[in-house]
Amino acid sequence: MTTSAVLRVSNISKNYHVPSPILSKLRPGALRRESLTALDGIDLELRAGEILALVGESGSGKSTLAKILVGSVEASAGQLDYRGLPMPVRRGRDATRRIQMVFQDPYSSLNPRITVGAILAELLKLHKIVPRNEVRAESIRLLNLVGMQEEALDAYPSQFSGGQRQRIAIARALAVRPDVLIADEPVSALDVSVQATILELFTSLRVELGLSILFVAHNLAVVQHLSQRVAVMYLGRIVEVAETAELFANPRHPYTQALIGSIPRMSESSVNLELVLEGEPPSPYDIPSGCRFHPRCPAAVTACREIDPSLTAVAADHQSACLLANELPAFYPVATS
Ligand SMILES: Nc1ncnc2c1ncn2[C@@H]1O[C@H](COP(=O)(O)OP(=O)(O)OP(=O)(O)O)[C@@H](O)[C@H]1O
Ligand code: SF4
Ligand SMILES: [Mg+2]
């Protein structure tokens, strides 16, 4: 663990046991369940004052990891440390306050029945952030932090645009003075024209408040100019992690190469990886043997079907979970701008 790590995830796994209609048909009379591996031995650290991007295809486990970090989902195994100490499974009010979440959908994440002022006041009072007579001034300060004005206090969430609602949701997360923000695809539901302004807001919060931010995204293009480091997820594993410029210049996992190679083909909010990767994403019910990426990997050799590569250092502050990380040719065109 680096001394500057705010959060450290060690060997965290998450399995879901979901009802299986097929198994239940085979043995009638009992509801059979099958196990789905959403996360499989995740090691990752979020460093003080950084934006760490977490990127991967749909279903790779990004939201599950985000929820474990904020404490809304319990890991099946592994440990989460906050500033060098184990985070208790049942978090007290103070532990809850320190790590806050910003969701993808600002429409459903704000209570539509109360004003923005009431949303902020509720939290400020509950957590006793300021004396009661300073609640209004603190609410205005929070709105200003996210680029909004005092008038917003008396309005309802429905009176704002998507981008403004996301700003309000961020102000709400900031109300309890966290030092970590977990942002789960916070711009994916917004118009492209608005996305850039919200990304700028995250940058200014990092710089001005010294926040540490885990920023979840579907695609690399969104985070290229935002994050200090990037962690790439594939089917419940981190397969590569590096400083952002290094990752783009020198990707050491074929999946990362494919993500970067697909950037010019990206639509507004998603990436069409089928265009560059062979085959369907495998099922989390049945993780492939050896390297889980091998059925789709253009570089796969026989050993890849048998050996499950762990995340290993390939350069300074750069790790890859590929057996051939040091001898990979570039399989996909790498977008550099
Ligand atoms: N509550 C749940 N019960 C059963 N399976 C779940 C549950 N939550 C997530 N999963 C499964 O766990 C896997 C990882 O899901 P997760 O939502 O973490 O992925 P994601 O990377 O956030 O995907 P997306 O980009 O679509 O948001 C998926 O296969 C998903 O279907
Ligand atoms: S270990 Fe083999 S299959 Fe896995 S990414 Fe590397 S080359 Fe591809
Ligand atoms: Mg998700």
CSV table of C-alpha atoms and ligand atoms in Angstrom, one decimal:
chain,number,residue,atom,x,y,z
A,1,MET,CA,0.0,0.0,0.0
A,2,THR,CA,1.4,3.4,-0.9
A,3,THR,CA,1.5,5.8,2.0
A,4,SER,CA,-0.9,8.1,0.1
A,5,ALA,CA,-3.6,5.4,-0.4
A,6,VAL,CA,-7.0,6.5,1.0
A,7,LEU,CA,-8.8,3.3,0.1
A,8,ARG,CA,-7.3,0.0,-0.5
A,9,VAL,CA,-9.1,-3.1,-1.8
A,10,SER,CA,-7.4,-6.4,-1.1
A,11,ASN,CA,-8.5,-9.6,-2.8
A,12,ILE,CA,-12.2,-8.6,-2.8
A,13,SER,CA,-14.7,-11.0,-4.4
A,14,LYS,CA,-18.4,-10.9,-4.8
A,15,ASN,CA,-20.6,-13.8,-5.8
A,16,TYR,CA,-24.4,-13.5,-6.3
A,17,HIS,CA,-26.6,-16.6,-5.9
A,18,VAL,CA,-29.4,-16.1,-8.4
A,19,PRO,CA,-32.5,-18.3,-9.0
A,20,SER,CA,-31.9,-20.5,-12.0
A,21,PRO,CA,-35.1,-21.4,-14.0
A,22,ILE,CA,-33.2,-24.2,-15.8
A,23,LEU,CA,-31.8,-25.9,-12.7
A,24,SER,CA,-35.2,-25.6,-11.0
A,25,LYS,CA,-36.9,-27.3,-14.0
A,26,LEU,CA,-34.4,-30.2,-13.8
A,27,ARG,CA,-35.2,-30.7,-10.1
A,28,PRO,CA,-38.8,-29.6,-9.7
A,29,GLY,CA,-40.1,-28.6,-6.3
A,30,ALA,CA,-37.1,-26.6,-5.2
A,31,LEU,CA,-35.8,-23.2,-6.3
A,32,ARG,CA,-32.3,-23.9,-7.5
A,33,ARG,CA,-29.7,-21.2,-7.5
A,34,GLU,CA,-26.5,-20.7,-9.4
A,35,SER,CA,-23.5,-18.6,-8.6
A,36,LEU,CA,-22.4,-15.6,-10.6
A,37,THR,CA,-19.0,-14.2,-10.1
A,38,ALA,CA,-19.3,-10.4,-10.2
A,39,LEU,CA,-15.8,-9.7,-8.7
A,40,ASP,CA,-13.0,-12.1,-8.5
A,41,GLY,CA,-10.0,-11.1,-6.3
A,42,ILE,CA,-9.8,-7.4,-6.9
A,43,ASP,CA,-6.7,-5.5,-5.6
A,44,LEU,CA,-6.8,-1.8,-6.1
A,45,GLU,CA,-5.9,1.4,-4.3
A,46,LEU,CA,-7.3,4.9,-4.5
A,47,ARG,CA,-4.6,7.5,-3.8
A,48,ALA,CA,-5.1,10.8,-2.0
A,49,GLY,CA,-6.1,13.6,-4.3
A,50,GLU,CA,-6.3,11.5,-7.5
A,51,ILE,CA,-9.0,10.8,-9.9
A,52,LEU,CA,-8.8,7.1,-10.6
A,53,ALA,CA,-10.8,5.9,-13.6
A,54,LEU,CA,-12.4,2.5,-13.5
A,55,VAL,CA,-13.2,1.4,-17.1
A,56,GLY,CA,-14.7,-1.8,-18.6
A,57,GLU,CA,-17.6,-3.3,-20.6
A,58,SER,CA,-21.1,-3.6,-19.2
A,59,GLY,CA,-21.2,-6.4,-16.6
A,60,SER,CA,-17.5,-6.3,-15.8
A,61,GLY,CA,-18.3,-5.5,-12.2
A,62,LYS,CA,-17.6,-1.7,-12.0
A,63,SER,CA,-20.8,-0.8,-10.1
A,64,THR,CA,-20.5,-3.8,-7.8
A,65,LEU,CA,-17.0,-2.6,-6.7
A,66,ALA,CA,-18.3,1.0,-6.4
A,67,LYS,CA,-21.1,-0.3,-4.1
A,68,ILE,CA,-18.7,-2.2,-2.0
A,69,LEU,CA,-16.6,0.9,-1.5
A,70,VAL,CA,-19.6,3.0,-0.3
A,71,GLY,CA,-20.8,0.1,1.8
A,72,SER,CA,-24.2,-0.6,0.1
A,73,VAL,CA,-23.1,-4.1,-0.9
A,74,GLU,CA,-21.1,-6.5,1.2
A,75,ALA,CA,-18.2,-8.3,-0.3
A,76,SER,CA,-18.2,-12.1,-0.3
A,77,ALA,CA,-14.5,-12.1,0.6
A,78,GLY,CA,-11.5,-9.7,0.9
A,79,GLN,CA,-10.8,-6.6,2.8
A,80,LEU,CA,-11.3,-2.8,2.4
A,81,ASP,CA,-9.0,-0.4,4.2
A,82,TYR,CA,-9.7,3.2,4.7
A,83,ARG,CA,-6.5,5.3,5.5
A,84,GLY,CA,-4.7,2.1,6.6
A,85,LEU,CA,-7.4,0.7,8.9
A,86,PRO,CA,-9.9,-2.0,8.1
A,87,MET,CA,-13.3,-0.5,7.2
A,88,PRO,CA,-16.0,-2.2,9.4
A,89,VAL,CA,-18.7,-4.1,7.6
A,90,ARG,CA,-21.4,-2.2,9.5
A,91,ARG,CA,-20.3,1.4,9.1
A,92,GLY,CA,-21.0,4.0,11.7
A,93,ARG,CA,-22.2,7.5,10.7
A,94,ASP,CA,-18.7,8.9,10.5
A,95,ALA,CA,-17.4,6.1,8.2
A,96,THR,CA,-20.5,6.5,6.0
A,97,ARG,CA,-20.0,10.2,5.7
A,98,ARG,CA,-16.4,10.0,4.5
A,99,ILE,CA,-17.1,8.0,1.3
A,100,GLN,CA,-20.0,9.4,-0.8
A,101,MET,CA,-21.5,8.2,-4.1
A,102,VAL,CA,-22.7,10.1,-7.1
A,103,PHE,CA,-25.0,8.1,-9.3
A,104,GLN,CA,-25.5,7.8,-13.1
A,105,ASP,CA,-29.0,9.0,-13.1
A,106,PRO,CA,-29.5,12.5,-11.6
A,107,TYR,CA,-33.3,12.2,-12.2
A,108,SER,CA,-33.9,9.3,-9.9
A,109,SER,CA,-31.2,10.0,-7.3
A,110,LEU,CA,-32.9,13.2,-6.0
A,111,ASN,CA,-36.1,13.2,-4.0
A,112,PRO,CA,-38.5,15.1,-6.4
A,113,ARG,CA,-40.9,16.1,-3.5
A,114,ILE,CA,-38.6,18.4,-1.6
A,115,THR,CA,-36.7,21.5,-2.6
A,116,VAL,CA,-33.0,21.6,-3.2
A,117,GLY,CA,-32.6,23.6,0.0
A,118,ALA,CA,-34.5,21.0,2.0
A,119,ILE,CA,-32.4,18.2,0.5
A,120,LEU,CA,-29.2,19.9,1.6
A,121,ALA,CA,-30.5,21.1,4.9
A,122,GLU,CA,-31.6,17.6,5.9
A,123,LEU,CA,-28.1,16.2,5.5
A,124,LEU,CA,-26.4,19.2,7.1
A,125,LYS,CA,-28.6,18.8,10.2
A,126,LEU,CA,-28.5,15.1,10.4
A,127,HIS,CA,-24.7,15.0,10.4
A,128,LYS,CA,-24.4,18.2,12.4
A,129,ILE,CA,-22.0,19.7,9.8
A,130,VAL,CA,-22.7,23.3,10.8
A,131,PRO,CA,-24.8,25.0,13.6
A,132,ARG,CA,-28.5,25.3,12.6
A,133,ASN,CA,-28.3,29.0,12.0
A,134,GLU,CA,-25.6,28.5,9.4
A,135,VAL,CA,-27.4,25.8,7.4
A,136,ARG,CA,-28.6,28.2,4.7
A,137,ALA,CA,-25.2,29.9,4.3
A,138,GLU,CA,-23.6,26.4,4.0
A,139,SER,CA,-26.1,25.3,1.5
A,140,ILE,CA,-25.3,28.4,-0.7
A,141,ARG,CA,-21.6,27.6,-0.3
A,142,LEU,CA,-22.3,24.1,-1.5
A,143,LEU,CA,-24.3,25.3,-4.5
A,144,ASN,CA,-21.5,27.7,-5.4
A,145,LEU,CA,-19.0,25.0,-5.2
A,146,VAL,CA,-20.8,23.1,-8.0
A,147,GLY,CA,-21.4,26.2,-10.1
A,148,MET,CA,-24.9,27.0,-9.0
A,149,GLN,CA,-26.5,30.0,-7.4
A,150,GLU,CA,-28.6,30.7,-4.3
A,151,GLU,CA,-31.9,30.8,-6.2
A,152,ALA,CA,-31.7,27.0,-6.7
A,153,LEU,CA,-32.4,26.5,-3.0
A,154,ASP,CA,-36.2,27.1,-3.3
A,155,ALA,CA,-36.7,25.1,-6.5
A,156,TYR,CA,-37.5,21.4,-6.9
A,157,PRO,CA,-35.2,18.9,-8.8
A,158,SER,CA,-37.7,18.7,-11.7
A,159,GLN,CA,-37.2,22.3,-12.5
A,160,PHE,CA,-33.6,21.7,-13.5
A,161,SER,CA,-31.8,20.3,-16.6
A,162,GLY,CA,-30.0,16.9,-16.4
A,163,GLY,CA,-26.6,18.7,-16.0
A,164,GLN,CA,-27.9,21.0,-13.2
A,165,ARG,CA,-29.4,18.0,-11.4
A,166,GLN,CA,-26.1,16.2,-11.5
A,167,ARG,CA,-24.5,19.3,-10.0
A,168,ILE,CA,-27.1,19.3,-7.3
A,169,ALA,CA,-26.5,15.6,-6.7
A,170,ILE,CA,-22.8,16.4,-6.3
A,171,ALA,CA,-23.5,19.2,-3.9
A,172,ARG,CA,-25.6,16.8,-1.8
A,173,ALA,CA,-22.7,14.3,-1.8
A,174,LEU,CA,-20.3,17.1,-0.7
A,175,ALA,CA,-22.7,18.4,2.0
A,176,VAL,CA,-21.3,15.8,4.5
A,177,ARG,CA,-17.7,16.8,3.8
A,178,PRO,CA,-16.5,13.5,2.4
A,179,ASP,CA,-12.9,12.9,1.4
A,180,VAL,CA,-13.7,10.3,-1.2
A,181,LEU,CA,-16.3,10.5,-4.0
A,182,ILE,CA,-17.3,7.3,-5.9
A,183,ALA,CA,-18.9,8.5,-9.1
A,184,ASP,CA,-20.6,5.7,-11.0
A,185,GLU,CA,-20.9,6.8,-14.7
A,186,PRO,CA,-22.0,10.3,-13.6
A,187,VAL,CA,-22.0,11.7,-17.2
A,188,SER,CA,-23.4,8.7,-19.1
A,189,ALA,CA,-27.0,9.9,-18.9
A,190,LEU,CA,-26.2,13.5,-19.9
A,191,ASP,CA,-26.1,15.2,-23.3
A,192,VAL,CA,-22.6,15.2,-24.8
A,193,SER,CA,-22.6,19.0,-24.7
A,194,VAL,CA,-23.1,18.9,-20.9
A,195,GLN,CA,-20.7,16.1,-20.2
A,196,ALA,CA,-17.6,18.2,-20.6
A,197,THR,CA,-18.8,20.7,-18.0
A,198,ILE,CA,-19.4,18.1,-15.4
A,199,LEU,CA,-16.0,16.5,-16.1
A,200,GLU,CA,-14.5,19.9,-15.5
A,201,LEU,CA,-16.4,20.1,-12.2
A,202,PHE,CA,-14.9,16.8,-11.0
A,203,THR,CA,-11.4,18.2,-11.9
A,204,SER,CA,-12.0,21.4,-9.9
A,205,LEU,CA,-13.3,19.5,-6.9
A,206,ARG,CA,-10.2,17.3,-6.9
A,207,VAL,CA,-7.9,20.3,-7.1
A,208,GLU,CA,-9.8,22.7,-4.8
A,209,LEU,CA,-11.1,20.3,-2.2
A,210,GLY,CA,-8.3,17.7,-2.5
A,211,LEU,CA,-10.9,15.0,-2.9
A,212,SER,CA,-10.0,11.5,-4.0
A,213,ILE,CA,-12.3,10.3,-6.7
A,214,LEU,CA,-13.1,6.9,-8.2
A,215,PHE,CA,-14.7,7.7,-11.6
A,216,VAL,CA,-16.5,4.8,-13.2
A,217,ALA,CA,-16.9,5.0,-17.0
A,218,HIS,CA,-17.8,2.7,-19.9
A,219,ASN,CA,-15.1,4.0,-22.2
A,220,LEU,CA,-11.7,5.4,-22.0
A,221,ALA,CA,-12.3,8.5,-24.1
A,222,VAL,CA,-14.3,10.0,-21.3
A,223,VAL,CA,-11.5,9.7,-18.8
A,224,GLN,CA,-8.5,10.3,-21.0
A,225,HIS,CA,-8.2,14.0,-20.0
A,226,LEU,CA,-9.8,13.6,-16.5
A,227,SER,CA,-8.0,10.9,-14.5
A,228,GLN,CA,-4.5,10.6,-13.2
A,229,ARG,CA,-4.6,6.8,-13.4
A,230,VAL,CA,-6.8,4.2,-15.1
A,231,ALA,CA,-7.8,0.7,-13.9
A,232,VAL,CA,-9.3,-1.5,-16.7
A,233,MET,CA,-11.8,-4.2,-15.6
A,234,TYR,CA,-12.7,-7.4,-17.5
A,235,LEU,CA,-15.1,-10.0,-16.2
A,236,GLY,CA,-14.7,-9.2,-12.5
A,237,ARG,CA,-10.9,-8.6,-12.5
A,238,ILE,CA,-8.6,-5.6,-12.9
A,239,VAL,CA,-6.5,-6.5,-15.9
A,240,GLU,CA,-4.4,-3.4,-16.2
A,241,VAL,CA,-3.7,-0.3,-14.1
A,242,ALA,CA,-1.4,2.5,-14.9
A,243,GLU,CA,-1.0,6.3,-15.1
A,244,THR,CA,-3.3,7.6,-17.7
A,245,ALA,CA,-0.7,8.9,-20.2
A,246,GLU,CA,1.3,5.7,-19.8
A,247,LEU,CA,-1.7,3.5,-20.3
A,248,PHE,CA,-2.6,5.2,-23.6
A,249,ALA,CA,1.0,5.3,-24.9
A,250,ASN,CA,2.0,1.8,-23.8
A,251,PRO,CA,-1.0,-0.5,-23.2
A,252,ARG,CA,0.2,-3.9,-21.9
A,253,HIS,CA,-3.0,-5.9,-22.1
A,254,PRO,CA,-4.8,-6.8,-25.4
A,255,TYR,CA,-8.1,-5.8,-23.8
A,256,THR,CA,-6.9,-2.3,-23.0
A,257,GLN,CA,-5.5,-2.1,-26.6
A,258,ALA,CA,-9.0,-3.0,-27.9
A,259,LEU,CA,-10.6,-0.3,-25.7
A,260,ILE,CA,-8.1,2.3,-26.9
A,261,GLY,CA,-8.5,1.1,-30.5
A,262,SER,CA,-12.2,1.4,-30.4
A,263,ILE,CA,-12.2,5.1,-29.4
A,264,PRO,CA,-12.6,6.5,-32.9
A,265,ARG,CA,-15.6,4.2,-33.4
A,266,MET,CA,-17.3,5.3,-30.2
A,267,SER,CA,-20.9,6.6,-30.2
A,268,GLU,CA,-21.8,9.3,-27.7
A,269,SER,CA,-22.1,7.2,-24.6
A,270,SER,CA,-21.0,3.8,-25.3
A,271,VAL,CA,-18.3,1.8,-27.1
A,272,ASN,CA,-19.0,-0.8,-29.8
A,273,LEU,CA,-16.3,-3.3,-28.8
A,274,GLU,CA,-17.7,-6.0,-31.1
A,275,LEU,CA,-16.2,-4.0,-33.9
A,276,VAL,CA,-12.7,-4.7,-32.6
A,277,LEU,CA,-13.0,-7.8,-30.4
A,278,GLU,CA,-13.9,-11.2,-31.6
A,279,GLY,CA,-16.7,-13.1,-29.9
A,280,GLU,CA,-19.3,-12.3,-27.2
A,281,PRO,CA,-18.3,-11.3,-23.7
A,282,PRO,CA,-18.2,-14.5,-21.7
A,283,SER,CA,-20.8,-15.3,-19.0
A,284,PRO,CA,-20.0,-14.4,-15.4
A,285,TYR,CA,-21.7,-17.8,-14.6
A,286,ASP,CA,-19.0,-19.7,-16.3
A,287,ILE,CA,-15.6,-17.8,-16.3
A,288,PRO,CA,-13.2,-19.2,-18.9
A,289,SER,CA,-10.3,-21.3,-17.6
A,290,GLY,CA,-6.8,-19.8,-17.5
A,291,CYS,CA,-6.8,-16.2,-18.7
A,292,ARG,CA,-10.4,-15.2,-18.7
A,293,PHE,CA,-9.8,-13.1,-21.8
A,294,HIS,CA,-8.4,-15.9,-23.9
A,295,PRO,CA,-11.6,-16.7,-25.9
A,296,ARG,CA,-11.5,-13.2,-27.4
A,297,CYS,CA,-7.7,-12.5,-27.3
A,298,PRO,CA,-5.9,-12.2,-30.6
A,299,ALA,CA,-2.6,-12.9,-28.9
A,300,ALA,CA,-3.6,-16.0,-27.0
A,301,VAL,CA,-1.2,-19.0,-26.9
A,302,THR,CA,-1.8,-22.5,-25.5
A,303,ALA,CA,-0.6,-21.5,-22.0
A,304,CYS,CA,-3.4,-18.8,-21.8
A,305,ARG,CA,-6.0,-21.5,-21.5
A,306,GLU,CA,-4.3,-23.0,-18.5
A,307,ILE,CA,-2.6,-20.2,-16.5
A,308,ASP,CA,-4.7,-17.5,-14.8
A,309,PRO,CA,-2.4,-14.4,-14.9
A,310,SER,CA,-2.2,-12.2,-11.8
A,311,LEU,CA,-1.7,-8.4,-11.9
A,312,THR,CA,2.0,-8.0,-12.2
A,313,ALA,CA,4.3,-5.0,-12.5
A,314,VAL,CA,5.4,-4.4,-16.1
A,315,ALA,CA,6.9,-0.9,-15.7
A,316,ALA,CA,7.0,1.8,-13.0
A,317,ASP,CA,3.5,2.2,-11.5
A,318,HIS,CA,2.1,0.0,-14.3
A,319,GLN,CA,0.6,-3.5,-13.8
A,320,SER,CA,-0.9,-5.9,-16.3
A,321,ALA,CA,-2.6,-9.3,-16.0
A,322,CYS,CA,-1.3,-10.7,-19.3
A,323,LEU,CA,1.2,-13.6,-19.6
A,324,LEU,CA,2.6,-11.9,-22.7
A,325,ALA,CA,2.6,-8.3,-21.3
A,326,ASN,CA,6.3,-7.8,-22.1
A,327,GLU,CA,6.1,-9.1,-25.7
A,328,LEU,CA,2.8,-7.9,-27.0
A,329,PRO,CA,2.5,-6.5,-30.5
A,330,ALA,CA,-0.1,-3.7,-31.0
A,331,PHE,CA,-3.2,-5.5,-32.2
A,332,TYR,CA,-5.4,-2.5,-32.6
A,333,PRO,CA,-4.7,1.1,-33.7
A,334,VAL,CA,-3.9,3.2,-30.7
A,335,ALA,CA,-5.7,6.5,-30.5
A,336,THR,CA,-3.4,9.0,-29.0
A,337,SER,CA,-5.3,12.3,-28.9
B,1,LIG,N1,-27.9,-7.7,-7.3
B,1,LIG,C1,-27.5,-8.5,-8.2
B,1,LIG,N2,-27.9,-9.8,-8.3
B,1,LIG,C2,-27.4,-10.7,-9.2
B,1,LIG,N3,-26.4,-10.3,-10.1
B,1,LIG,C3,-26.0,-9.1,-10.1
B,1,LIG,C4,-26.5,-8.1,-9.1
B,1,LIG,N4,-25.8,-6.9,-9.3
B,1,LIG,C5,-25.0,-7.1,-10.4
B,1,LIG,N5,-25.1,-8.4,-10.8
B,1,LIG,C6,-24.3,-9.0,-11.9
B,1,LIG,O1,-22.9,-8.8,-11.6
B,1,LIG,C7,-22.2,-8.6,-12.8
B,1,LIG,C8,-21.5,-7.2,-12.6
B,1,LIG,O2,-22.5,-6.2,-12.6
B,1,LIG,P1,-22.1,-4.7,-12.5
B,1,LIG,O3,-23.4,-4.0,-12.4
B,1,LIG,O4,-21.2,-4.5,-11.3
B,1,LIG,O5,-21.4,-4.4,-13.8
B,1,LIG,P2,-21.0,-3.0,-14.5
B,1,LIG,O6,-19.6,-3.1,-14.9
B,1,LIG,O7,-21.3,-1.9,-13.5
B,1,LIG,O8,-22.0,-2.9,-15.7
B,1,LIG,P3,-22.6,-1.6,-16.4
B,1,LIG,O9,-21.5,-1.0,-17.3
B,1,LIG,O10,-23.7,-2.2,-17.3
B,1,LIG,O11,-23.2,-0.7,-15.4
B,1,LIG,C9,-23.2,-8.6,-13.9
B,1,LIG,O12,-23.1,-9.9,-14.5
B,1,LIG,C10,-24.5,-8.4,-13.2
B,1,LIG,O13,-25.5,-9.0,-13.9
B,2,SF4,S1,-2.6,-14.0,-21.0
B,2,SF4,FE1,-2.9,-14.7,-23.1
B,2,SF4,S2,-5.1,-14.7,-23.4
B,2,SF4,FE2,-4.7,-13.4,-21.6
B,2,SF4,S3,-4.5,-11.4,-22.4
B,2,SF4,FE3,-2.5,-12.2,-22.3
B,2,SF4,S4,-2.1,-13.1,-24.4
B,2,SF4,FE4,-4.3,-12.7,-24.2
B,3,MG,MG,-22.6,-0.2,-13.7
